[in-house]
PDB file of C-alpha atoms in Angstrom:
ATOM      1  CA  MET A   1      96.110 138.914  80.908  1.00 85.00           C
ATOM      2  CA  LEU A   2      95.394 136.565  77.994  1.00 89.00           C
ATOM      3  CA  ALA A   3      97.101 133.702  79.833  1.00 93.00           C
ATOM      4  CA  THR A   4      94.855 134.298  82.854  1.00 96.00           C
ATOM      5  CA  LEU A   5      91.752 134.192  80.683  1.00 94.00           C
ATOM      6  CA  ARG A   6      92.896 130.983  78.984  1.00 93.00           C
ATOM      7  CA  MET A   7      93.489 129.354  82.362  1.00 96.00           C
ATOM      8  CA  ILE A   8      90.038 130.390  83.564  1.00 96.00           C
ATOM      9  CA  GLN A   9      88.558 128.945  80.376  1.00 94.00           C
ATOM     10  CA  VAL A  10      90.141 125.485  80.667  1.00 94.00           C
ATOM     11  CA  CYS A  11      89.247 125.289  84.373  1.00 95.00           C
ATOM     12  CA  ASP A  12      85.650 126.356  83.858  1.00 91.00           C
ATOM     13  CA  SER A  13      83.018 123.697  84.508  1.00 83.00           C
ATOM     14  CA  LEU A  14      81.606 124.378  81.035  1.00 84.00           C
ATOM     15  CA  PHE A  15      84.913 123.505  79.360  1.00 90.00           C
ATOM     16  CA  PRO A  16      83.889 120.349  77.463  1.00 89.00           C
ATOM     17  CA  ILE A  17      85.867 117.678  79.275  1.00 89.00           C
ATOM     18  CA  GLY A  18      83.202 116.647  81.815  1.00 79.00           C
ATOM     19  CA  ALA A  19      84.720 118.044  85.017  1.00 74.00           C
ATOM     20  CA  PHE A  20      81.234 118.791  86.365  1.00 71.00           C
ATOM     21  CA  THR A  21      80.465 115.048  86.424  1.00 72.00           C
ATOM     22  CA  LEU A  22      82.867 114.346  89.314  1.00 71.00           C
ATOM     23  CA  SER A  23      81.675 114.610  92.925  1.00 75.00           C
ATOM     24  CA  ASN A  24      84.618 112.933  94.739  1.00 78.00           C
ATOM     25  CA  GLY A  25      82.343 110.993  97.069  1.00 80.00           C
ATOM     26  CA  LEU A  26      80.025 113.939  97.740  1.00 86.00           C
ATOM     27  CA  GLU A  27      77.042 112.223  96.105  1.00 85.00           C
ATOM     28  CA  THR A  28      77.444 109.241  98.446  1.00 86.00           C
ATOM     29  CA  LEU A  29      77.636 111.467 101.526  1.00 87.00           C
ATOM     30  CA  ILE A  30      74.493 113.317 100.503  1.00 88.00           C
ATOM     31  CA  ALA A  31      72.666 110.083  99.708  1.00 87.00           C
ATOM     32  CA  ASN A  32      73.435 108.596 103.142  1.00 88.00           C
ATOM     33  CA  LYS A  33      72.486 111.863 104.898  1.00 93.00           C
ATOM     34  CA  THR A  34      75.989 112.653 106.165  1.00 92.00           C
ATOM     35  CA  ILE A  35      75.780 115.989 104.358  1.00 94.00           C
ATOM     36  CA  THR A  36      72.364 117.604 104.678  1.00 96.00           C
ATOM     37  CA  ASP A  37      72.873 121.363 104.904  1.00 97.00           C
ATOM     38  CA  GLY A  38      75.231 124.259 104.247  1.00 96.00           C
ATOM     39  CA  SER A  39      77.232 123.668 107.410  1.00 97.00           C
ATOM     40  CA  SER A  40      78.027 120.041 106.612  1.00 97.00           C
ATOM     41  CA  LEU A  41      78.790 120.912 102.980  1.00 96.00           C
ATOM     42  CA  GLU A  42      81.206 123.606 104.154  1.00 97.00           C
ATOM     43  CA  GLU A  43      82.892 121.034 106.409  1.00 96.00           C
ATOM     44  CA  TYR A  44      83.331 118.686 103.461  1.00 93.00           C
ATOM     45  CA  VAL A  45      84.770 121.456 101.286  1.00 95.00           C
ATOM     46  CA  SER A  46      87.201 122.440 104.046  1.00 96.00           C
ATOM     47  CA  SER A  47      88.350 118.829 104.477  1.00 94.00           C
ATOM     48  CA  PHE A  48      88.743 118.360 100.726  1.00 93.00           C
ATOM     49  CA  LEU A  49      90.794 121.542 100.481  1.00 96.00           C
ATOM     50  CA  SER A  50      93.065 120.556 103.384  1.00 96.00           C
ATOM     51  CA  LEU A  51      94.031 117.376 101.498  1.00 95.00           C
ATOM     52  CA  LEU A  52      94.386 118.999  98.089  1.00 96.00           C
ATOM     53  CA  PRO A  53      98.030 120.213  98.433  1.00 98.00           C
ATOM     54  CA  TYR A  54      99.074 116.582  98.937  1.00 97.00           C
ATOM     55  CA  ASN A  55      97.065 115.374  95.974  1.00 96.00           C
ATOM     56  CA  ASP A  56      95.907 117.057  92.750  1.00 96.00           C
ATOM     57  CA  LEU A  57      97.029 120.583  93.670  1.00 98.00           C
ATOM     58  CA  GLY A  58     100.514 119.387  94.577  1.00 98.00           C
ATOM     59  CA  VAL A  59     100.636 117.297  91.407  1.00 98.00           C
ATOM     60  CA  MET A  60      99.563 120.258  89.294  1.00 98.00           C
ATOM     61  CA  MET A  61     102.272 122.505  90.771  1.00 98.00           C
ATOM     62  CA  LEU A  62     104.998 119.876  90.499  1.00 98.00           C
ATOM     63  CA  SER A  63     104.154 119.316  86.849  1.00 98.00           C
ATOM     64  CA  TYR A  64     104.424 123.080  86.303  1.00 98.00           C
ATOM     65  CA  ASP A  65     107.850 123.143  87.977  1.00 98.00           C
ATOM     66  CA  HIS A  66     109.163 120.177  85.956  1.00 98.00           C
ATOM     67  CA  ALA A  67     107.320 120.838  82.706  1.00 98.00           C
ATOM     68  CA  HIS A  68     110.401 120.265  80.566  1.00 96.00           C
ATOM     69  CA  ASN A  69     111.666 117.196  82.411  1.00 98.00           C
ATOM     70  CA  MET A  70     109.576 114.423  80.890  1.00 98.00           C
ATOM     71  CA  ASP A  71     111.350 111.716  82.896  1.00 98.00           C
ATOM     72  CA  PHE A  72     110.083 113.420  86.054  1.00 98.00           C
ATOM     73  CA  ILE A  73     106.605 113.858  84.573  1.00 98.00           C
ATOM     74  CA  LYS A  74     106.424 110.156  83.719  1.00 98.00           C
ATOM     75  CA  LYS A  75     107.284 109.230  87.323  1.00 98.00           C
ATOM     76  CA  LEU A  76     104.810 111.790  88.649  1.00 98.00           C
ATOM     77  CA  ASP A  77     102.087 110.415  86.374  1.00 98.00           C
ATOM     78  CA  ILE A  78     102.456 106.840  87.582  1.00 97.00           C
ATOM     79  CA  PHE A  79     102.968 107.792  91.230  1.00 97.00           C
ATOM     80  CA  SER A  80     100.094 110.270  91.433  1.00 96.00           C
ATOM     81  CA  MET A  81      97.618 107.921  89.792  1.00 96.00           C
ATOM     82  CA  ALA A  82      98.623 105.086  92.128  1.00 95.00           C
ATOM     83  CA  LEU A  83      97.795 107.353  95.063  1.00 93.00           C
ATOM     84  CA  LYS A  84      94.163 107.632  93.947  1.00 91.00           C
ATOM     85  CA  ALA A  85      92.671 104.728  95.894  1.00 86.00           C
ATOM     86  CA  PRO A  86      89.066 104.832  94.566  1.00 84.00           C
ATOM     87  CA  GLU A  87      88.817 103.371  91.079  1.00 84.00           C
ATOM     88  CA  GLU A  88      86.190 105.902  90.000  1.00 83.00           C
ATOM     89  CA  VAL A  89      88.498 108.788  90.936  1.00 84.00           C
ATOM     90  CA  ARG A  90      91.363 107.302  88.900  1.00 90.00           C
ATOM     91  CA  THR A  91      89.062 106.669  85.956  1.00 90.00           C
ATOM     92  CA  GLY A  92      87.592 110.151  86.208  1.00 87.00           C
ATOM     93  CA  SER A  93      90.997 111.848  86.165  1.00 91.00           C
ATOM     94  CA  LYS A  94      92.099 109.708  83.216  1.00 93.00           C
ATOM     95  CA  LYS A  95      88.950 110.575  81.235  1.00 93.00           C
ATOM     96  CA  LEU A  96      89.292 114.304  81.945  1.00 93.00           C
ATOM     97  CA  CYS A  97      92.920 114.179  80.856  1.00 95.00           C
ATOM     98  CA  SER A  98      92.095 112.276  77.677  1.00 95.00           C
ATOM     99  CA  ARG A  99      89.484 114.850  76.680  1.00 94.00           C
ATOM    100  CA  PHE A 100      91.729 117.741  77.656  1.00 95.00           C
ATOM    101  CA  LEU A 101      94.564 116.403  75.503  1.00 95.00           C
ATOM    102  CA  LYS A 102      92.213 116.162  72.525  1.00 93.00           C
ATOM    103  CA  ILE A 103      91.010 119.753  72.583  1.00 92.00           C
ATOM    104  CA  TYR A 104      93.601 122.004  74.296  1.00 89.00           C
ATOM    105  CA  ARG A 105      95.083 123.113  70.984  1.00 82.00           C
ATOM    106  CA  GLU A 106      91.735 124.392  69.734  1.00 81.00           C
ATOM    107  CA  PHE A 107      92.646 127.951  70.728  1.00 72.00           C
ATOM    108  CA  GLU A 108      92.921 130.862  68.388  1.00 60.00           C
ATOM    109  CA  GLY A 109      96.535 131.420  67.389  1.00 59.00           C
ATOM    110  CA  ALA A 110      97.831 127.987  68.434  1.00 59.00           C
ATOM    111  CA  THR A 111     100.866 126.806  66.471  1.00 59.00           C
ATOM    112  CA  ASP A 112     102.986 123.684  66.439  1.00 58.00           C
ATOM    113  CA  HIS A 113     105.237 125.305  69.067  1.00 64.00           C
ATOM    114  CA  SER A 114     102.570 126.822  71.335  1.00 85.00           C
ATOM    115  CA  TYR A 115     102.422 123.998  73.874  1.00 92.00           C
ATOM    116  CA  PRO A 116     105.763 122.140  73.886  1.00 95.00           C
ATOM    117  CA  ALA A 117     105.424 120.458  77.288  1.00 97.00           C
ATOM    118  CA  LEU A 118     101.794 119.487  76.869  1.00 96.00           C
ATOM    119  CA  ASP A 119     102.409 118.239  73.330  1.00 95.00           C
ATOM    120  CA  THR A 120     105.123 115.937  74.654  1.00 97.00           C
ATOM    121  CA  TYR A 121     102.873 114.686  77.459  1.00 98.00           C
ATOM    122  CA  ARG A 122     100.101 114.020  74.945  1.00 97.00           C
ATOM    123  CA  ASP A 123     102.521 111.924  72.898  1.00 97.00           C
ATOM    124  CA  VAL A 124     103.774 109.829  75.840  1.00 97.00           C
ATOM    125  CA  VAL A 125     100.182 109.215  76.964  1.00 97.00           C
ATOM    126  CA  ALA A 126      99.275 108.143  73.436  1.00 97.00           C
ATOM    127  CA  ASP A 127     102.296 105.808  73.407  1.00 97.00           C
ATOM    128  CA  GLY A 128     101.225 104.232  76.699  1.00 96.00           C
ATOM    129  CA  ASP A 129     104.215 105.505  78.682  1.00 97.00           C
ATOM    130  CA  CYS A 130     101.889 107.569  80.903  1.00 97.00           C
ATOM    131  CA  ILE A 131      98.361 106.958  82.155  1.00 97.00           C
ATOM    132  CA  GLY A 132      97.167 110.540  81.829  1.00 97.00           C
ATOM    133  CA  ASN A 133      96.460 112.642  84.933  1.00 97.00           C
ATOM    134  CA  HIS A 134      94.295 115.732  84.453  1.00 96.00           C
ATOM    135  CA  ALA A 135      96.178 117.651  87.161  1.00 97.00           C
ATOM    136  CA  ILE A 136      99.462 117.111  85.309  1.00 98.00           C
ATOM    137  CA  ALA A 137      97.949 118.276  82.026  1.00 98.00           C
ATOM    138  CA  VAL A 138      96.667 121.460  83.682  1.00 98.00           C
ATOM    139  CA  GLY A 139     100.074 122.206  85.189  1.00 98.00           C
ATOM    140  CA  LEU A 140     101.818 121.727  81.861  1.00 98.00           C
ATOM    141  CA  PHE A 141      99.243 123.901  80.127  1.00 97.00           C
ATOM    142  CA  ALA A 142      99.778 126.711  82.654  1.00 97.00           C
ATOM    143  CA  ASN A 143     103.538 126.531  82.130  1.00 98.00           C
ATOM    144  CA  ASP A 144     103.196 126.531  78.342  1.00 96.00           C
ATOM    145  CA  ILE A 145     101.021 129.659  78.312  1.00 95.00           C
ATOM    146  CA  GLY A 146     103.439 131.458  80.642  1.00 96.00           C
ATOM    147  CA  LEU A 147     101.019 132.047  83.510  1.00 97.00           C
ATOM    148  CA  ASP A 148     102.423 132.640  87.005  1.00 98.00           C
ATOM    149  CA  LYS A 149     102.417 129.340  88.891  1.00 98.00           C
ATOM    150  CA  ASP A 150     100.605 130.544  92.014  1.00 98.00           C
ATOM    151  CA  GLU A 151      97.951 132.319  89.970  1.00 98.00           C
ATOM    152  CA  ALA A 152      97.391 129.219  87.849  1.00 98.00           C
ATOM    153  CA  ALA A 153      97.202 127.012  90.947  1.00 98.00           C
ATOM    154  CA  SER A 154      94.707 129.368  92.604  1.00 98.00           C
ATOM    155  CA  ILE A 155      92.436 129.333  89.553  1.00 98.00           C
ATOM    156  CA  TYR A 156      92.685 125.537  89.330  1.00 97.00           C
ATOM    157  CA  THR A 157      91.889 125.078  93.028  1.00 98.00           C
ATOM    158  CA  TYR A 158      88.958 127.457  92.921  1.00 97.00           C
ATOM    159  CA  SER A 159      87.550 125.573  89.935  1.00 95.00           C
ATOM    160  CA  LEU A 160      87.661 122.283  91.867  1.00 95.00           C
ATOM    161  CA  LEU A 161      85.872 123.774  94.855  1.00 95.00           C
ATOM    162  CA  ASN A 162      83.358 125.569  92.658  1.00 94.00           C
ATOM    163  CA  ALA A 163      82.420 122.271  91.001  1.00 92.00           C
ATOM    164  CA  ILE A 164      81.967 120.574  94.392  1.00 93.00           C
ATOM    165  CA  VAL A 165      79.864 123.384  95.816  1.00 95.00           C
ATOM    166  CA  THR A 166      77.733 123.603  92.667  1.00 92.00           C
ATOM    167  CA  ASN A 167      77.069 119.870  92.808  1.00 91.00           C
ATOM    168  CA  GLY A 168      76.264 120.058  96.515  1.00 93.00           C
ATOM    169  CA  VAL A 169      73.852 122.952  96.064  1.00 95.00           C
ATOM    170  CA  LYS A 170      71.981 120.964  93.405  1.00 93.00           C
ATOM    171  CA  MET A 171      71.855 117.658  95.267  1.00 92.00           C
ATOM    172  CA  ILE A 172      71.035 118.671  98.870  1.00 96.00           C
ATOM    173  CA  PRO A 173      69.475 121.101  97.676  1.00 96.00           C
ATOM    174  CA  LEU A 174      70.564 124.539  98.912  1.00 96.00           C
ATOM    175  CA  SER A 175      70.170 128.098  97.765  1.00 96.00           C
ATOM    176  CA  GLN A 176      72.765 129.593  95.455  1.00 96.00           C
ATOM    177  CA  MET A 177      73.568 132.155  98.156  1.00 97.00           C
ATOM    178  CA  VAL A 178      74.614 129.424 100.588  1.00 97.00           C
ATOM    179  CA  GLY A 179      76.960 128.040  97.956  1.00 97.00           C
ATOM    180  CA  GLN A 180      78.471 131.459  97.299  1.00 97.00           C
ATOM    181  CA  LYS A 181      79.071 131.992 101.023  1.00 98.00           C
ATOM    182  CA  ILE A 182      80.947 128.688 101.203  1.00 98.00           C
ATOM    183  CA  LEU A 183      83.121 129.685  98.252  1.00 97.00           C
ATOM    184  CA  SER A 184      83.757 133.101  99.763  1.00 97.00           C
ATOM    185  CA  LEU A 185      84.865 131.545 103.056  1.00 96.00           C
ATOM    186  CA  SER A 186      87.208 129.251 101.125  1.00 97.00           C
ATOM    187  CA  GLN A 187      89.133 131.931  99.252  1.00 97.00           C
ATOM    188  CA  LYS A 188      91.783 132.674 101.890  1.00 97.00           C
ATOM    189  CA  LYS A 189      92.141 128.936 102.496  1.00 97.00           C
ATOM    190  CA  ILE A 190      92.793 128.458  98.778  1.00 98.00           C
ATOM    191  CA  LEU A 191      95.740 130.860  98.920  1.00 98.00           C
ATOM    192  CA  LEU A 192      97.144 129.037 101.959  1.00 98.00           C
ATOM    193  CA  ALA A 193      96.721 125.682 100.215  1.00 98.00           C
ATOM    194  CA  VAL A 194      98.620 126.977  97.178  1.00 98.00           C
ATOM    195  CA  GLN A 195     101.433 128.246  99.396  1.00 98.00           C
ATOM    196  CA  GLN A 196     101.596 124.886 101.149  1.00 98.00           C
ATOM    197  CA  ALA A 197     101.571 122.887  97.908  1.00 98.00           C
ATOM    198  CA  ALA A 198     104.430 124.991  96.525  1.00 97.00           C
ATOM    199  CA  THR A 199     106.745 123.643  99.248  1.00 97.00           C
ATOM    200  CA  LEU A 200     106.120 119.959  98.555  1.00 97.00           C
ATOM    201  CA  GLN A 201     108.130 117.369  96.676  1.00 97.00           C
ATOM    202  CA  MET A 202     106.883 114.160  95.094  1.00 97.00           C
ATOM    203  CA  ASP A 203     107.575 112.135  98.237  1.00 96.00           C
ATOM    204  CA  ASP A 204     105.246 114.423 100.195  1.00 97.00           C
ATOM    205  CA  LEU A 205     102.223 113.488  98.091  1.00 97.00           C
ATOM    206  CA  GLY A 206      99.583 110.985  99.081  1.00 92.00           C
ATOM    207  CA  VAL A 207      98.063 112.226 102.342  1.00 89.00           C
ATOM    208  CA  GLY A 208      94.663 110.601 102.145  1.00 79.00           C
ATOM    209  CA  GLY A 209      91.230 111.396 103.474  1.00 81.00           C
ATOM    210  CA  VAL A 210      89.891 107.997 104.440  1.00 79.00           C
ATOM    211  CA  GLY A 211      86.290 109.176 104.766  1.00 80.00           C
ATOM    212  CA  ILE A 212      86.289 110.816 101.336  1.00 83.00           C
ATOM    213  CA  ASP A 213      88.006 107.790  99.760  1.00 77.00           C
ATOM    214  CA  ILE A 214      85.486 105.364 101.261  1.00 85.00           C
ATOM    215  CA  ALA A 215      82.593 107.544 100.099  1.00 79.00           C
ATOM    216  CA  SER A 216      84.084 107.553  96.599  1.00 76.00           C
ATOM    217  CA  MET A 217      84.448 103.760  96.671  1.00 79.00           C
ATOM    218  CA  LYS A 218      80.864 103.274  97.847  1.00 77.00           C
ATOM    219  CA  HIS A 219      79.614 105.565  95.115  1.00 74.00           C
ATOM    220  CA  GLU A 220      79.620 102.783  92.524  1.00 72.00           C
ATOM    221  CA  GLU A 221      77.133 100.866  94.705  1.00 68.00           C
ATOM    222  CA  LEU A 222      74.523 103.640  94.854  1.00 64.00           C
ATOM    223  CA  TYR A 223      71.094 102.705  93.518  1.00 58.00           C
ATOM    224  CA  SER A 224      70.987 105.827  91.353  1.00 66.00           C
ATOM    225  CA  ARG A 225      73.815 108.193  90.438  1.00 62.00           C
ATOM    226  CA  LEU A 226      74.057 111.597  88.832  1.00 63.00           C
ATOM    227  CA  TYR A 227      77.851 111.844  88.869  1.00 59.00           C
ATOM    228  CA  MET A 228      80.871 109.823  87.818  1.00 61.00           C
ATOM    229  CA  SER A 229      82.440 109.514  91.292  1.00 52.00           C
TER     230      SER A 229
END
């Protein structure tokens, strides 16, 4: 139970790493009127979730599976970051990871042996042997605290969707109830996405959403911006 609560804590939008500042192209799509209501926001969320097993969710689960194989983690780090086509998305993941690696040990009862895999990853990132991918750090954290992989992946995925929906509700704007309905409709899809991601290997990663990537790339050209990507 404690491991579940710790996972919820580090995935919460209020966890002080700045996860709430990422929109993954959503701000661009709202600014250009592609997304204007609950229906179009739900379509975006569904598309984002369909790609997630082949991107950050798959990366998170692979890092969990290979937590104590740092050679694999180094390859996954470089490969997964290269797959992030928009520069703002790469930068955002790197910044989240950097902040996560600075504060993850600030938990009551942490010792020098509490987080062996994540400690090692922190060291190789500091040495410049890895770039630092937030999804990898989350997977290693989940493994270190002994949380079931599927449960950890479900919490992580929900947190990503919750951040997107919260941002969408604020920017469009929509009522909180509309946002909650979208999240409710996504819950069964989250479980299916986790099941799908669990079957993938590194070579399966990288299925891209061209529309979302282009929106993320155009984000840096917006006249005014509230979010990092």
